[in-house]
Amino acid sequence: MMLSVCMATYNGEPFIVRQLDSVLKQLSPNDEVIIVDDGSKDRTIPLIKETYGDRVQVYVNEKNVGAIKSFEKAISLAKGDILFLCDQDDVWEDRKVSEIVRAFEDPGTTLVVHDASVVDGHLKVIDPSWNHYNANNINQGIVGNIIKNAFTGAMMAIRKELVSDILPFPPSIEMHDQWIALVCMMKKQKITYIDQPLMKYVRHGGNVTGMKKRSLSSQLKGRVKTLSAITRYKFQ
C-alpha cells in the first residue's frame, strides 16, 4: 500500500522541518510527500530542498491561490492508495501512520479521522483533545456539519478512490475538509473515527488555516454557499 502525504505551505520556515521530520520517519521509501507552496516569501522552499532533496516533491504556485486550491493541487498529484492531508506547522505522533493504515484494513472505510492534542507554538499542551477544545461532534450528520464543521483536514486521510468524487473542489466551499466529509456522507461512504490524539495540533496565531474569526453574516453566507455546492455538485 503506497501512502501519499499532501501538504500546502506558505511562509512555513519556522516549523516546516519539525513537521516533515515527524512525517518522514513514519514513511517507507516507496511513499511520497507532495508539497504545494502558495508563494512563500521566506525560505520555506530552499529549506525543504536543502534538507530533504528529492525525498519531497515541491510544486510552487505561479500566484497565491489560497489553501483550498493548493490542497486540491496536491491531492490531484498524489499517486498513493491512501492520502494523508497535512498542515505545515503541526507535529505527527509516532504512531499516526500505523494507526491510520490499520483503520484502512477495513475495506469499507473511505475516510479516517482522528483526534489531536492542542498545543501552542512551543508544543505546550492547551487541551489534550481537539474535539473537546473545539466542541466537535463528528456524528452530527450532514446538516450539523454544514452548520459547524467537525472535521479537520490535518486529522484526515482518504482512499485514492474518493479523489474523483471530491475534486475539483467547488469554488464556493468554505473549507476543503468539510467538503470531503460532506461528500462521504452524501455518498454513504464509511467514515472511521480514531479516538486518539495522533498529532500535536499547533495553535499559534500564525496558522494558514483555522484561525480566522468572521462576522455572523459572513458565516451565514458561507453556510448557504456550502449547502448550495453539496446539493448541486455531482448529485444532480
PDB file of C-alpha atoms in Angstrom, residues 53-167:
ATOM      1  CA  GLY A  53      16.338  16.856  -1.601  1.00  0.00           C
ATOM      2  CA  ASP A  54      14.315  14.609  -3.902  1.00  0.00           C
ATOM      3  CA  ARG A  55      12.615  12.857  -0.972  1.00  0.00           C
ATOM      4  CA  VAL A  56       9.952  15.569  -1.011  1.00  0.00           C
ATOM      5  CA  GLN A  57       8.174  16.739  -4.167  1.00  0.00           C
ATOM      6  CA  VAL A  58       7.688  20.505  -4.244  1.00  0.00           C
ATOM      7  CA  TYR A  59       5.386  22.424  -6.583  1.00  0.00           C
ATOM      8  CA  VAL A  60       5.184  26.215  -6.415  1.00  0.00           C
ATOM      9  CA  ASN A  61       2.043  28.062  -7.455  1.00  0.00           C
ATOM     10  CA  GLU A  62       2.594  30.796 -10.040  1.00  0.00           C
ATOM     11  CA  LYS A  63       0.389  33.060  -7.937  1.00  0.00           C
ATOM     12  CA  ASN A  64      -1.179  32.923  -4.489  1.00  0.00           C
ATOM     13  CA  VAL A  65      -4.412  30.889  -4.729  1.00  0.00           C
ATOM     14  CA  GLY A  66      -5.101  30.023  -1.092  1.00  0.00           C
ATOM     15  CA  ALA A  67      -5.053  26.854   0.965  1.00  0.00           C
ATOM     16  CA  ILE A  68      -8.091  25.155  -0.604  1.00  0.00           C
ATOM     17  CA  LYS A  69      -6.760  25.314  -4.169  1.00  0.00           C
ATOM     18  CA  SER A  70      -3.279  24.374  -3.001  1.00  0.00           C
ATOM     19  CA  PHE A  71      -4.589  21.253  -1.292  1.00  0.00           C
ATOM     20  CA  GLU A  72      -6.648  20.485  -4.384  1.00  0.00           C
ATOM     21  CA  LYS A  73      -3.485  20.536  -6.486  1.00  0.00           C
ATOM     22  CA  ALA A  74      -1.566  18.367  -4.021  1.00  0.00           C
ATOM     23  CA  ILE A  75      -4.366  15.803  -3.896  1.00  0.00           C
ATOM     24  CA  SER A  76      -4.624  15.722  -7.683  1.00  0.00           C
ATOM     25  CA  LEU A  77      -0.896  14.942  -7.956  1.00  0.00           C
ATOM     26  CA  ALA A  78      -0.906  12.136  -5.385  1.00  0.00           C
ATOM     27  CA  LYS A  79      -0.331   8.576  -6.593  1.00  0.00           C
ATOM     28  CA  GLY A  80      -0.783   6.714  -3.314  1.00  0.00           C
ATOM     29  CA  ASP A  81      -3.521   4.317  -2.282  1.00  0.00           C
ATOM     30  CA  ILE A  82      -4.066   6.318   0.913  1.00  0.00           C
ATOM     31  CA  LEU A  83      -3.770  10.124   1.012  1.00  0.00           C
ATOM     32  CA  PHE A  84      -2.960  11.954   4.242  1.00  0.00           C
ATOM     33  CA  LEU A  85      -3.755  15.669   4.472  1.00  0.00           C
ATOM     34  CA  CYS A  86      -1.070  17.551   6.352  1.00  0.00           C
ATOM     35  CA  ASP A  87      -0.584  21.109   7.624  1.00  0.00           C
ATOM     36  CA  GLN A  88       2.862  22.663   7.692  1.00  0.00           C
ATOM     37  CA  ASP A  89       3.082  23.559  11.367  1.00  0.00           C
ATOM     38  CA  ASP A  90       1.863  20.546  13.345  1.00  0.00           C
ATOM     39  CA  VAL A  91       3.754  17.525  14.675  1.00  0.00           C
ATOM     40  CA  TRP A  92       2.700  13.936  13.977  1.00  0.00           C
ATOM     41  CA  GLU A  93       2.827  11.433  16.812  1.00  0.00           C
ATOM     42  CA  ASP A  94       4.994   8.406  16.042  1.00  0.00           C
ATOM     43  CA  ARG A  95       2.013   6.039  15.805  1.00  0.00           C
ATOM     44  CA  LYS A  96      -0.138   8.179  13.495  1.00  0.00           C
ATOM     45  CA  VAL A  97       0.615   6.436  10.206  1.00  0.00           C
ATOM     46  CA  SER A  98       0.425   2.905  11.606  1.00  0.00           C
ATOM     47  CA  GLU A  99      -2.892   3.562  13.362  1.00  0.00           C
ATOM     48  CA  ILE A 100      -4.478   5.069  10.260  1.00  0.00           C
ATOM     49  CA  VAL A 101      -3.198   2.325   7.962  1.00  0.00           C
ATOM     50  CA  ARG A 102      -4.648  -0.211  10.398  1.00  0.00           C
ATOM     51  CA  ALA A 103      -8.026   1.533  10.204  1.00  0.00           C
ATOM     52  CA  PHE A 104      -7.953   1.237   6.417  1.00  0.00           C
ATOM     53  CA  GLU A 105      -7.609  -2.536   6.711  1.00  0.00           C
ATOM     54  CA  ASP A 106     -11.394  -2.388   6.831  1.00  0.00           C
ATOM     55  CA  PRO A 107     -12.135  -2.427   3.065  1.00  0.00           C
ATOM     56  CA  GLY A 108     -15.330  -0.442   3.590  1.00  0.00           C
ATOM     57  CA  THR A 109     -13.588   2.557   5.172  1.00  0.00           C
ATOM     58  CA  THR A 110     -13.159   5.517   2.812  1.00  0.00           C
ATOM     59  CA  LEU A 111     -12.251   8.300   5.255  1.00  0.00           C
ATOM     60  CA  VAL A 112     -10.355   8.083   8.537  1.00  0.00           C
ATOM     61  CA  VAL A 113     -10.349  10.950  11.019  1.00  0.00           C
ATOM     62  CA  HIS A 114      -8.629  11.111  14.410  1.00  0.00           C
ATOM     63  CA  ASP A 115      -8.304  13.375  17.428  1.00  0.00           C
ATOM     64  CA  ALA A 116      -5.277  15.518  18.317  1.00  0.00           C
ATOM     65  CA  SER A 117      -3.803  17.276  21.296  1.00  0.00           C
ATOM     66  CA  VAL A 118      -3.951  21.067  21.063  1.00  0.00           C
ATOM     67  CA  VAL A 119      -0.630  22.822  21.695  1.00  0.00           C
ATOM     68  CA  ASP A 120       0.868  26.279  21.422  1.00  0.00           C
ATOM     69  CA  GLY A 121       3.829  27.245  19.265  1.00  0.00           C
ATOM     70  CA  HIS A 122       6.216  25.812  21.852  1.00  0.00           C
ATOM     71  CA  LEU A 123       4.292  22.498  21.907  1.00  0.00           C
ATOM     72  CA  LYS A 124       2.888  23.171  25.380  1.00  0.00           C
ATOM     73  CA  VAL A 125      -0.439  21.379  25.761  1.00  0.00           C
ATOM     74  CA  ILE A 126      -3.501  23.633  25.748  1.00  0.00           C
ATOM     75  CA  ASP A 127      -6.028  20.793  25.679  1.00  0.00           C
ATOM     76  CA  PRO A 128      -5.452  17.035  25.327  1.00  0.00           C
ATOM     77  CA  SER A 129      -8.317  16.797  22.816  1.00  0.00           C
ATOM     78  CA  TRP A 130      -9.076  18.979  19.777  1.00  0.00           C
ATOM     79  CA  ASN A 131     -12.617  17.623  19.684  1.00  0.00           C
ATOM     80  CA  HIS A 132     -13.142  18.762  23.279  1.00  0.00           C
ATOM     81  CA  TYR A 133     -11.409  22.093  22.689  1.00  0.00           C
ATOM     82  CA  ASN A 134     -13.425  22.864  19.556  1.00  0.00           C
ATOM     83  CA  ALA A 135     -16.667  21.179  20.713  1.00  0.00           C
ATOM     84  CA  ASN A 136     -16.615  18.850  17.689  1.00  0.00           C
ATOM     85  CA  ASN A 137     -19.225  16.180  17.076  1.00  0.00           C
ATOM     86  CA  ILE A 138     -18.364  14.093  14.037  1.00  0.00           C
ATOM     87  CA  ASN A 139     -21.616  12.144  14.386  1.00  0.00           C
ATOM     88  CA  GLN A 140     -23.862  15.169  13.851  1.00  0.00           C
ATOM     89  CA  GLY A 141     -24.656  14.327  10.228  1.00  0.00           C
ATOM     90  CA  ILE A 142     -24.821  16.382   7.041  1.00  0.00           C
ATOM     91  CA  VAL A 143     -26.876  19.315   8.305  1.00  0.00           C
ATOM     92  CA  GLY A 144     -24.889  19.524  11.515  1.00  0.00           C
ATOM     93  CA  ASN A 145     -21.604  19.605   9.638  1.00  0.00           C
ATOM     94  CA  ILE A 146     -22.853  22.325   7.302  1.00  0.00           C
ATOM     95  CA  ILE A 147     -23.764  24.424  10.335  1.00  0.00           C
ATOM     96  CA  LYS A 148     -20.492  23.663  12.157  1.00  0.00           C
ATOM     97  CA  ASN A 149     -17.737  21.658  10.536  1.00  0.00           C
ATOM     98  CA  ALA A 150     -16.452  18.935  12.869  1.00  0.00           C
ATOM     99  CA  PHE A 151     -13.739  17.646  10.510  1.00  0.00           C
ATOM    100  CA  THR A 152     -10.191  18.977  10.407  1.00  0.00           C
ATOM    101  CA  GLY A 153      -8.123  18.273   7.306  1.00  0.00           C
ATOM    102  CA  ALA A 154      -4.850  17.764   9.156  1.00  0.00           C
ATOM    103  CA  MET A 155      -6.515  14.886  11.026  1.00  0.00           C
ATOM    104  CA  MET A 156      -7.913  13.173   7.927  1.00  0.00           C
ATOM    105  CA  ALA A 157      -6.820  10.501   5.457  1.00  0.00           C
ATOM    106  CA  ILE A 158      -8.753   9.210   2.443  1.00  0.00           C
ATOM    107  CA  ARG A 159      -8.649   6.386  -0.056  1.00  0.00           C
ATOM    108  CA  LYS A 160      -7.475   7.241  -3.558  1.00  0.00           C
ATOM    109  CA  GLU A 161     -10.878   6.154  -4.894  1.00  0.00           C
ATOM    110  CA  LEU A 162     -12.512   9.155  -3.213  1.00  0.00           C
ATOM    111  CA  VAL A 163     -10.460  11.696  -5.165  1.00  0.00           C
ATOM    112  CA  SER A 164     -12.655  11.599  -8.273  1.00  0.00           C
ATOM    113  CA  ASP A 165     -15.688  12.355  -6.104  1.00  0.00           C
ATOM    114  CA  ILE A 166     -14.237  15.323  -4.225  1.00  0.00           C
ATOM    115  CA  LEU A 167     -12.217  17.047  -6.980  1.00  0.00           C
TER     116      LEU A 167
END
